[in-house]
PDB file of C-alpha atoms and ligand atoms in Angstrom:
ATOM      1  CA  MET P   1     -60.318  61.091-200.281  1.00 93.00           C
ATOM      2  CA  ARG P   2     -56.640  60.122-200.110  1.00 96.00           C
ATOM      3  CA  LYS P   3     -55.208  59.833-203.629  1.00 98.00           C
ATOM      4  CA  LEU P   4     -54.210  56.386-204.791  1.00 98.00           C
ATOM      5  CA  ILE P   5     -51.219  56.044-207.202  1.00 98.00           C
ATOM      6  CA  VAL P   6     -50.956  52.609-208.799  1.00 99.00           C
ATOM      7  CA  GLY P   7     -47.989  51.571-210.986  1.00 98.00           C
ATOM      8  CA  ASN P   8     -48.857  48.856-213.560  1.00 98.00           C
ATOM      9  CA  TRP P   9     -45.542  47.472-214.730  1.00 98.00           C
ATOM     10  CA  LYS P  10     -47.258  45.268-217.325  1.00 98.00           C
ATOM     11  CA  MET P  11     -44.846  42.651-218.740  1.00 98.00           C
ATOM     12  CA  ASN P  12     -41.661  44.402-217.572  1.00 98.00           C
ATOM     13  CA  GLY P  13     -39.209  43.590-214.828  1.00 98.00           C
ATOM     14  CA  LEU P  14     -36.618  41.029-213.775  1.00 98.00           C
ATOM     15  CA  ARG P  15     -35.488  40.449-210.231  1.00 98.00           C
ATOM     16  CA  GLN P  16     -32.588  42.885-210.331  1.00 98.00           C
ATOM     17  CA  SER P  17     -34.320  45.759-212.155  1.00 98.00           C
ATOM     18  CA  SER P  18     -37.292  45.278-209.832  1.00 98.00           C
ATOM     19  CA  GLU P  19     -35.158  45.536-206.719  1.00 98.00           C
ATOM     20  CA  ASP P  20     -33.542  48.697-208.133  1.00 98.00           C
ATOM     21  CA  LEU P  21     -36.836  50.337-209.105  1.00 98.00           C
ATOM     22  CA  VAL P  22     -38.582  49.524-205.756  1.00 98.00           C
ATOM     23  CA  GLY P  23     -35.510  50.699-203.898  1.00 98.00           C
ATOM     24  CA  GLY P  24     -35.517  53.985-205.745  1.00 98.00           C
ATOM     25  CA  ILE P  25     -39.222  54.552-205.091  1.00 98.00           C
ATOM     26  CA  LEU P  26     -38.885  53.794-201.358  1.00 98.00           C
ATOM     27  CA  ALA P  27     -35.846  56.024-201.089  1.00 98.00           C
ATOM     28  CA  GLY P  28     -37.630  58.968-202.757  1.00 97.00           C
ATOM     29  CA  LEU P  29     -41.134  58.718-201.200  1.00 97.00           C
ATOM     30  CA  PRO P  30     -42.066  62.135-199.933  1.00 94.00           C
ATOM     31  CA  ALA P  31     -41.958  61.942-196.120  1.00 90.00           C
ATOM     32  CA  GLY P  32     -45.397  61.885-194.480  1.00 89.00           C
ATOM     33  CA  ALA P  33     -47.245  62.095-197.841  1.00 91.00           C
ATOM     34  CA  ASP P  34     -50.912  61.256-197.475  1.00 94.00           C
ATOM     35  CA  VAL P  35     -50.976  59.211-200.690  1.00 98.00           C
ATOM     36  CA  GLY P  36     -51.638  55.548-201.212  1.00 98.00           C
ATOM     37  CA  VAL P  37     -48.987  53.790-203.386  1.00 98.00           C
ATOM     38  CA  VAL P  38     -49.448  50.424-205.006  1.00 98.00           C
ATOM     39  CA  LEU P  39     -46.960  48.565-207.215  1.00 99.00           C
ATOM     40  CA  CYS P  40     -48.267  45.951-209.631  1.00 99.00           C
ATOM     41  CA  PRO P  41     -45.322  43.925-210.936  1.00 98.00           C
ATOM     42  CA  PRO P  42     -45.591  40.839-213.060  1.00 98.00           C
ATOM     43  CA  ALA P  43     -46.609  37.707-211.050  1.00 98.00           C
ATOM     44  CA  THR P  44     -43.082  36.387-210.980  1.00 98.00           C
ATOM     45  CA  LEU P  45     -41.999  39.436-208.879  1.00 98.00           C
ATOM     46  CA  LEU P  46     -44.999  39.758-206.558  1.00 98.00           C
ATOM     47  CA  ALA P  47     -43.412  37.939-203.594  1.00 98.00           C
ATOM     48  CA  GLN P  48     -40.119  39.712-204.013  1.00 98.00           C
ATOM     49  CA  VAL P  49     -41.685  43.171-204.214  1.00 98.00           C
ATOM     50  CA  ALA P  50     -43.983  42.385-201.317  1.00 98.00           C
ATOM     51  CA  GLU P  51     -40.935  41.458-199.227  1.00 98.00           C
ATOM     52  CA  ILE P  52     -39.033  44.671-200.156  1.00 98.00           C
ATOM     53  CA  VAL P  53     -41.978  46.978-199.262  1.00 98.00           C
ATOM     54  CA  LYS P  54     -43.224  45.158-196.173  1.00 97.00           C
ATOM     55  CA  GLU P  55     -41.966  47.763-193.669  1.00 95.00           C
ATOM     56  CA  SER P  56     -43.133  50.710-195.834  1.00 96.00           C
ATOM     57  CA  PRO P  57     -46.507  52.256-196.663  1.00 96.00           C
ATOM     58  CA  VAL P  58     -46.268  50.926-200.209  1.00 98.00           C
ATOM     59  CA  GLU P  59     -48.629  48.055-201.084  1.00 98.00           C
ATOM     60  CA  VAL P  60     -48.514  45.419-203.879  1.00 98.00           C
ATOM     61  CA  GLY P  61     -51.042  44.330-206.488  1.00 99.00           C
ATOM     62  CA  ALA P  62     -51.210  41.705-209.244  1.00 99.00           C
ATOM     63  CA  GLN P  63     -52.243  42.445-212.836  1.00 98.00           C
ATOM     64  CA  ASP P  64     -54.876  39.677-213.291  1.00 98.00           C
ATOM     65  CA  CYS P  65     -56.341  36.701-211.547  1.00 98.00           C
ATOM     66  CA  HIS P  66     -58.429  33.632-212.482  1.00 98.00           C
ATOM     67  CA  PRO P  67     -62.047  33.583-211.277  1.00 98.00           C
ATOM     68  CA  ASP P  68     -61.570  30.119-209.592  1.00 98.00           C
ATOM     69  CA  ALA P  69     -59.646  29.660-206.352  1.00 98.00           C
ATOM     70  CA  SER P  70     -57.742  26.666-207.677  1.00 98.00           C
ATOM     71  CA  GLY P  71     -57.897  23.950-210.315  1.00 98.00           C
ATOM     72  CA  ALA P  72     -56.823  22.802-213.744  1.00 98.00           C
ATOM     73  CA  HIS P  73     -56.015  26.067-215.366  1.00 98.00           C
ATOM     74  CA  THR P  74     -52.490  25.856-216.731  1.00 98.00           C
ATOM     75  CA  GLY P  75     -50.628  29.133-216.594  1.00 97.00           C
ATOM     76  CA  ASP P  76     -53.248  30.985-214.625  1.00 98.00           C
ATOM     77  CA  ILE P  77     -52.960  32.578-211.192  1.00 98.00           C
ATOM     78  CA  ALA P  78     -55.676  32.445-208.528  1.00 98.00           C
ATOM     79  CA  ALA P  79     -56.613  35.218-206.170  1.00 98.00           C
ATOM     80  CA  PRO P  80     -55.618  33.275-203.024  1.00 98.00           C
ATOM     81  CA  MET P  81     -52.164  32.784-204.554  1.00 98.00           C
ATOM     82  CA  ILE P  82     -51.823  36.501-205.046  1.00 98.00           C
ATOM     83  CA  ALA P  83     -52.887  37.188-201.478  1.00 98.00           C
ATOM     84  CA  ASP P  84     -50.469  34.520-200.302  1.00 98.00           C
ATOM     85  CA  ALA P  85     -47.691  36.258-202.185  1.00 98.00           C
ATOM     86  CA  GLY P  86     -48.230  39.346-200.097  1.00 98.00           C
ATOM     87  CA  ALA P  87     -50.378  41.470-202.492  1.00 98.00           C
ATOM     88  CA  ARG P  88     -53.502  43.410-201.452  1.00 98.00           C
ATOM     89  CA  TYR P  89     -54.782  44.473-204.836  1.00 98.00           C
ATOM     90  CA  VAL P  90     -55.341  42.993-208.286  1.00 98.00           C
ATOM     91  CA  ILE P  91     -56.085  44.730-211.583  1.00 98.00           C
ATOM     92  CA  VAL P  92     -58.891  43.056-213.529  1.00 98.00           C
ATOM     93  CA  GLY P  93     -60.279  43.843-216.922  1.00 98.00           C
ATOM     94  CA  HIS P  94     -57.343  45.881-218.235  1.00 98.00           C
ATOM     95  CA  SER P  95     -57.982  46.729-221.844  1.00 97.00           C
ATOM     96  CA  GLU P  96     -54.803  44.732-222.806  1.00 98.00           C
ATOM     97  CA  ARG P  97     -56.375  41.683-221.252  1.00 98.00           C
ATOM     98  CA  ARG P  98     -59.743  42.442-222.899  1.00 97.00           C
ATOM     99  CA  SER P  99     -58.064  42.783-226.295  1.00 96.00           C
ATOM    100  CA  ASP P 100     -55.129  40.317-226.098  1.00 97.00           C
ATOM    101  CA  HIS P 101     -57.201  37.518-224.399  1.00 97.00           C
ATOM    102  CA  GLY P 102     -60.734  38.328-225.422  1.00 97.00           C
ATOM    103  CA  GLU P 103     -61.906  38.949-221.858  1.00 98.00           C
ATOM    104  CA  GLY P 104     -65.480  40.230-221.631  1.00 98.00           C
ATOM    105  CA  ASP P 105     -67.441  41.939-218.883  1.00 98.00           C
ATOM    106  CA  ALA P 106     -68.835  38.766-217.321  1.00 98.00           C
ATOM    107  CA  LEU P 107     -65.436  37.288-216.844  1.00 98.00           C
ATOM    108  CA  VAL P 108     -64.025  40.493-215.460  1.00 98.00           C
ATOM    109  CA  ARG P 109     -66.881  40.674-212.893  1.00 98.00           C
ATOM    110  CA  ALA P 110     -66.140  37.011-211.930  1.00 98.00           C
ATOM    111  CA  LYS P 111     -62.450  37.870-211.432  1.00 98.00           C
ATOM    112  CA  ALA P 112     -63.396  40.938-209.323  1.00 98.00           C
ATOM    113  CA  GLU P 113     -65.657  38.751-207.138  1.00 97.00           C
ATOM    114  CA  ALA P 114     -62.933  36.166-206.763  1.00 98.00           C
ATOM    115  CA  ALA P 115     -60.459  38.886-205.695  1.00 98.00           C
ATOM    116  CA  MET P 116     -62.906  40.196-203.040  1.00 97.00           C
ATOM    117  CA  ALA P 117     -63.522  36.628-201.798  1.00 97.00           C
ATOM    118  CA  SER P 118     -59.759  36.365-201.138  1.00 98.00           C
ATOM    119  CA  GLY P 119     -59.586  39.694-199.331  1.00 97.00           C
ATOM    120  CA  LEU P 120     -58.019  41.537-202.242  1.00 98.00           C
ATOM    121  CA  ARG P 121     -59.145  44.916-203.596  1.00 98.00           C
ATOM    122  CA  PRO P 122     -59.923  44.539-207.333  1.00 98.00           C
ATOM    123  CA  ILE P 123     -59.049  47.474-209.591  1.00 98.00           C
ATOM    124  CA  VAL P 124     -61.723  47.127-212.283  1.00 98.00           C
ATOM    125  CA  CYS P 125     -60.698  48.772-215.550  1.00 98.00           C
ATOM    126  CA  ILE P 126     -63.022  50.161-218.112  1.00 98.00           C
ATOM    127  CA  GLY P 127     -62.587  52.541-221.058  1.00 98.00           C
ATOM    128  CA  GLU P 128     -63.684  53.211-224.660  1.00 97.00           C
ATOM    129  CA  THR P 129     -61.691  52.821-227.857  1.00 96.00           C
ATOM    130  CA  ALA P 130     -60.805  55.750-230.137  1.00 95.00           C
ATOM    131  CA  GLU P 131     -63.403  54.576-232.632  1.00 96.00           C
ATOM    132  CA  GLN P 132     -66.138  54.463-229.968  1.00 97.00           C
ATOM    133  CA  ARG P 133     -65.212  57.963-228.800  1.00 96.00           C
ATOM    134  CA  ARG P 134     -65.239  59.339-232.343  1.00 95.00           C
ATOM    135  CA  ALA P 135     -68.646  57.749-232.859  1.00 97.00           C
ATOM    136  CA  GLY P 136     -69.951  59.576-229.746  1.00 96.00           C
ATOM    137  CA  GLU P 137     -70.387  56.291-227.880  1.00 97.00           C
ATOM    138  CA  ALA P 138     -67.933  56.816-225.092  1.00 97.00           C
ATOM    139  CA  LEU P 139     -70.542  57.331-222.302  1.00 97.00           C
ATOM    140  CA  SER P 140     -72.731  54.439-223.366  1.00 98.00           C
ATOM    141  CA  VAL P 141     -69.784  52.126-223.602  1.00 98.00           C
ATOM    142  CA  ILE P 142     -68.730  53.098-220.128  1.00 98.00           C
ATOM    143  CA  LYS P 143     -72.247  52.583-218.811  1.00 97.00           C
ATOM    144  CA  HIS P 144     -72.425  49.112-220.402  1.00 97.00           C
ATOM    145  CA  GLN P 145     -68.980  48.092-219.056  1.00 97.00           C
ATOM    146  CA  LEU P 146     -69.970  49.293-215.542  1.00 97.00           C
ATOM    147  CA  ALA P 147     -73.192  47.311-215.661  1.00 96.00           C
ATOM    148  CA  GLY P 148     -71.389  44.150-216.822  1.00 97.00           C
ATOM    149  CA  SER P 149     -67.994  44.302-215.053  1.00 97.00           C
ATOM    150  CA  LEU P 150     -68.541  45.655-211.543  1.00 96.00           C
ATOM    151  CA  PRO P 151     -68.875  43.080-208.755  1.00 94.00           C
ATOM    152  CA  ALA P 152     -71.807  43.217-206.318  1.00 89.00           C
ATOM    153  CA  LEU P 153     -71.647  46.597-204.706  1.00 89.00           C
ATOM    154  CA  SER P 154     -72.354  45.272-201.258  1.00 86.00           C
ATOM    155  CA  GLN P 155     -68.568  45.264-200.774  1.00 88.00           C
ATOM    156  CA  ALA P 156     -68.011  48.690-202.331  1.00 91.00           C
ATOM    157  CA  ASP P 157     -65.442  49.509-199.615  1.00 92.00           C
ATOM    158  CA  SER P 158     -62.947  47.133-201.151  1.00 96.00           C
ATOM    159  CA  LEU P 159     -63.454  48.193-204.723  1.00 98.00           C
ATOM    160  CA  VAL P 160     -61.437  50.440-206.959  1.00 98.00           C
ATOM    161  CA  VAL P 161     -62.492  51.495-210.478  1.00 98.00           C
ATOM    162  CA  ALA P 162     -60.049  52.741-213.178  1.00 98.00           C
ATOM    163  CA  TYR P 163     -61.134  54.667-216.271  1.00 98.00           C
ATOM    164  CA  GLU P 164     -58.518  54.058-218.926  1.00 98.00           C
ATOM    165  CA  PRO P 165     -59.555  55.299-222.402  1.00 97.00           C
ATOM    166  CA  VAL P 166     -57.876  52.734-224.731  1.00 96.00           C
ATOM    167  CA  TRP P 167     -56.624  55.373-227.064  1.00 94.00           C
ATOM    168  CA  ALA P 168     -54.713  57.160-224.272  1.00 95.00           C
ATOM    169  CA  ILE P 169     -52.775  54.068-223.121  1.00 93.00           C
ATOM    170  CA  GLY P 170     -49.121  54.218-224.065  1.00 92.00           C
ATOM    171  CA  THR P 171     -49.749  56.786-226.769  1.00 93.00           C
ATOM    172  CA  GLY P 172     -48.756  60.033-224.976  1.00 89.00           C
ATOM    173  CA  ASP P 173     -52.300  61.279-225.635  1.00 87.00           C
ATOM    174  CA  THR P 174     -54.364  61.980-222.510  1.00 87.00           C
ATOM    175  CA  ALA P 175     -58.029  62.690-222.274  1.00 88.00           C
ATOM    176  CA  THR P 176     -58.840  66.374-221.556  1.00 92.00           C
ATOM    177  CA  PRO P 177     -59.715  67.138-218.002  1.00 94.00           C
ATOM    178  CA  ALA P 178     -63.275  67.947-219.201  1.00 95.00           C
ATOM    179  CA  ASP P 179     -63.608  64.456-220.841  1.00 95.00           C
ATOM    180  CA  VAL P 180     -62.185  62.813-217.738  1.00 97.00           C
ATOM    181  CA  GLU P 181     -64.531  64.722-215.490  1.00 97.00           C
ATOM    182  CA  GLU P 182     -67.547  63.763-217.575  1.00 97.00           C
ATOM    183  CA  VAL P 183     -66.689  60.067-217.440  1.00 98.00           C
ATOM    184  CA  HIS P 184     -65.742  60.012-213.780  1.00 98.00           C
ATOM    185  CA  ALA P 185     -69.005  61.783-212.898  1.00 98.00           C
ATOM    186  CA  LEU P 186     -70.897  59.109-214.727  1.00 98.00           C
ATOM    187  CA  ILE P 187     -68.957  56.385-212.826  1.00 98.00           C
ATOM    188  CA  ARG P 188     -69.613  58.084-209.534  1.00 98.00           C
ATOM    189  CA  THR P 189     -73.325  58.292-210.226  1.00 97.00           C
ATOM    190  CA  ALA P 190     -73.414  54.546-211.067  1.00 96.00           C
ATOM    191  CA  LEU P 191     -71.494  53.679-207.894  1.00 97.00           C
ATOM    192  CA  ARG P 192     -73.820  55.833-205.785  1.00 96.00           C
ATOM    193  CA  SER P 193     -76.899  54.349-207.281  1.00 94.00           C
ATOM    194  CA  GLY P 194     -75.639  50.826-206.633  1.00 93.00           C
ATOM    195  CA  ALA P 195     -74.001  51.363-203.225  1.00 94.00           C
ATOM    196  CA  GLY P 196     -75.526  54.526-201.794  1.00 95.00           C
ATOM    197  CA  GLU P 197     -73.226  56.636-199.650  1.00 95.00           C
ATOM    198  CA  ALA P 198     -70.448  53.939-199.862  1.00 95.00           C
ATOM    199  CA  GLY P 199     -70.258  54.705-203.547  1.00 96.00           C
ATOM    200  CA  ASN P 200     -68.666  58.067-202.721  1.00 96.00           C
ATOM    201  CA  GLN P 201     -65.777  56.289-201.035  1.00 96.00           C
ATOM    202  CA  VAL P 202     -64.885  54.088-204.031  1.00 98.00           C
ATOM    203  CA  PRO P 203     -61.649  55.449-205.523  1.00 98.00           C
ATOM    204  CA  ILE P 204     -61.906  56.227-209.263  1.00 98.00           C
ATOM    205  CA  LEU P 205     -58.541  56.291-210.962  1.00 98.00           C
ATOM    206  CA  TYR P 206     -57.658  57.728-214.327  1.00 98.00           C
ATOM    207  CA  GLY P 207     -55.164  55.869-216.495  1.00 98.00           C
ATOM    208  CA  GLY P 208     -53.588  56.599-219.915  1.00 97.00           C
ATOM    209  CA  SER P 209     -50.298  58.385-220.398  1.00 95.00           C
ATOM    210  CA  VAL P 210     -50.192  59.872-216.950  1.00 97.00           C
ATOM    211  CA  LYS P 211     -46.784  61.390-216.233  1.00 97.00           C
ATOM    212  CA  SER P 212     -45.362  63.859-213.748  1.00 96.00           C
ATOM    213  CA  SER P 213     -45.963  66.772-216.183  1.00 96.00           C
ATOM    214  CA  ASN P 214     -49.759  66.182-216.450  1.00 96.00           C
ATOM    215  CA  ALA P 215     -50.399  64.484-213.102  1.00 97.00           C
ATOM    216  CA  SER P 216     -51.311  67.612-211.160  1.00 97.00           C
ATOM    217  CA  GLU P 217     -53.989  68.750-213.628  1.00 97.00           C
ATOM    218  CA  LEU P 218     -55.511  65.281-213.951  1.00 97.00           C
ATOM    219  CA  LEU P 219     -55.538  64.572-210.266  1.00 98.00           C
ATOM    220  CA  ALA P 220     -57.070  67.930-209.468  1.00 97.00           C
ATOM    221  CA  THR P 221     -60.082  67.071-211.766  1.00 97.00           C
ATOM    222  CA  ALA P 222     -63.317  66.352-209.954  1.00 97.00           C
ATOM    223  CA  ASP P 223     -63.850  62.729-208.975  1.00 97.00           C
ATOM    224  CA  VAL P 224     -60.293  61.734-210.005  1.00 98.00           C
ATOM    225  CA  ASP P 225     -59.050  59.953-206.845  1.00 98.00           C
ATOM    226  CA  GLY P 226     -55.793  58.721-208.279  1.00 98.00           C
ATOM    227  CA  ALA P 227     -53.949  57.379-211.249  1.00 98.00           C
ATOM    228  CA  LEU P 228     -53.144  54.022-212.857  1.00 98.00           C
ATOM    229  CA  VAL P 229     -49.766  54.527-214.380  1.00 98.00           C
ATOM    230  CA  GLY P 230     -48.054  52.285-216.983  1.00 98.00           C
ATOM    231  CA  GLY P 231     -44.876  53.563-218.662  1.00 98.00           C
ATOM    232  CA  ALA P 232     -44.152  56.272-216.110  1.00 98.00           C
ATOM    233  CA  SER P 233     -44.227  53.703-213.315  1.00 98.00           C
ATOM    234  CA  LEU P 234     -41.037  51.968-214.660  1.00 98.00           C
ATOM    235  CA  LYS P 235     -38.632  54.740-213.644  1.00 98.00           C
ATOM    236  CA  ALA P 236     -38.428  55.711-209.961  1.00 98.00           C
ATOM    237  CA  GLU P 237     -37.999  59.381-210.763  1.00 98.00           C
ATOM    238  CA  ASP P 238     -41.008  59.598-213.081  1.00 98.00           C
ATOM    239  CA  PHE P 239     -43.247  57.617-210.691  1.00 98.00           C
ATOM    240  CA  LEU P 240     -42.079  59.681-207.722  1.00 98.00           C
ATOM    241  CA  GLY P 241     -43.006  62.845-209.715  1.00 98.00           C
ATOM    242  CA  ILE P 242     -46.566  61.591-209.879  1.00 98.00           C
ATOM    243  CA  ILE P 243     -46.655  60.670-206.229  1.00 98.00           C
ATOM    244  CA  THR P 244     -45.317  64.088-205.303  1.00 97.00           C
ATOM    245  CA  ALA P 245     -47.989  65.763-207.448  1.00 97.00           C
ATOM    246  CA  ALA P 246     -50.643  63.729-205.624  1.00 98.00           C
ATOM    247  CA  ALA P 247     -49.152  64.623-202.237  1.00 97.00           C
ATOM    248  CA  ALA P 248     -49.237  68.324-203.012  1.00 96.00           C
ATOM    249  CA  LEU P 249     -53.071  68.038-203.470  1.00 95.00           C
ATOM    250  CA  ALA P 250     -53.626  66.193-200.194  1.00 86.00           C
TER     251      ALA P 250
HETATM  252  P1  LIG M 301     -49.506  54.222-219.862  1.00 75.53           P
HETATM  253  O1  LIG M 301     -49.368  55.050-218.591  1.00 75.53           O
HETATM  254  O2  LIG M 301     -48.191  53.635-220.339  1.00 75.53           O
HETATM  255  O3  LIG M 301     -50.264  54.930-220.929  1.00 75.53           O
HETATM  256  O4  LIG M 301     -50.394  52.977-219.491  1.00 75.53           O
HETATM  257  C1  LIG M 301     -51.615  53.123-218.816  1.00 75.53           C
HETATM  258  C2  LIG M 301     -52.114  51.808-218.381  1.00 75.53           C
HETATM  259  O5  LIG M 301     -52.480  50.986-219.158  1.00 75.53           O
HETATM  260  C3  LIG M 301     -52.038  51.512-216.945  1.00 75.53           C
HETATM  261  O6  LIG M 301     -52.788  50.411-216.658  1.00 75.53           O
END
């Protein structure tokens, strides 16, 4: 499967810095690389980034959406608005939304279904905390989150899953390839049991302190189909290093 490298800018970026960053990424993209690249800027920059990348292979995603298509929800952004801004993906259930905004599995699933209904590909995030891993509960937490957060698997061809252990996000700590492989195998099994053969085609991304120096090893791990990158997606050179590592494995 073609590797998918997704940059999650989180709450970073103004119009000028965004233009510079996207320009740098486009200028340095390895020619002919068989790698999918998605940039997820904050909502204020979606339309601008979509405009800059429109003649390139780079695609755009949002970082969250509301489960409803419209209505009285001050401050929220609906999936059709995201599609209208030129994006094709949306991250849902990121651990920072689960912890900062108390989002649970049922809401994450509703958001993923709303995304699909608008023709977007949801990137559904799951991952255990450090405490849960220490208690030996990592796999059961993942199973539970999968059961609760994944949308109906009849549309598996538009789904992306991201495993982001909470303790690896923004800490510089990454899960070992063996731990990643174990969790990704469990996710793959769940996808196959829900979607049959189509479950094999759902990209499973790893996220948590991915950088150019560890990308090759992580991306070469079984069932790791790409990366969801936070900090290292904010500098063109760092992000390009990860894309180049993915291209070398294609
Ligand atoms: P870092 O790459 O900064 O650890 O962030 C990972 C992440 O949360 C991507 O969604």
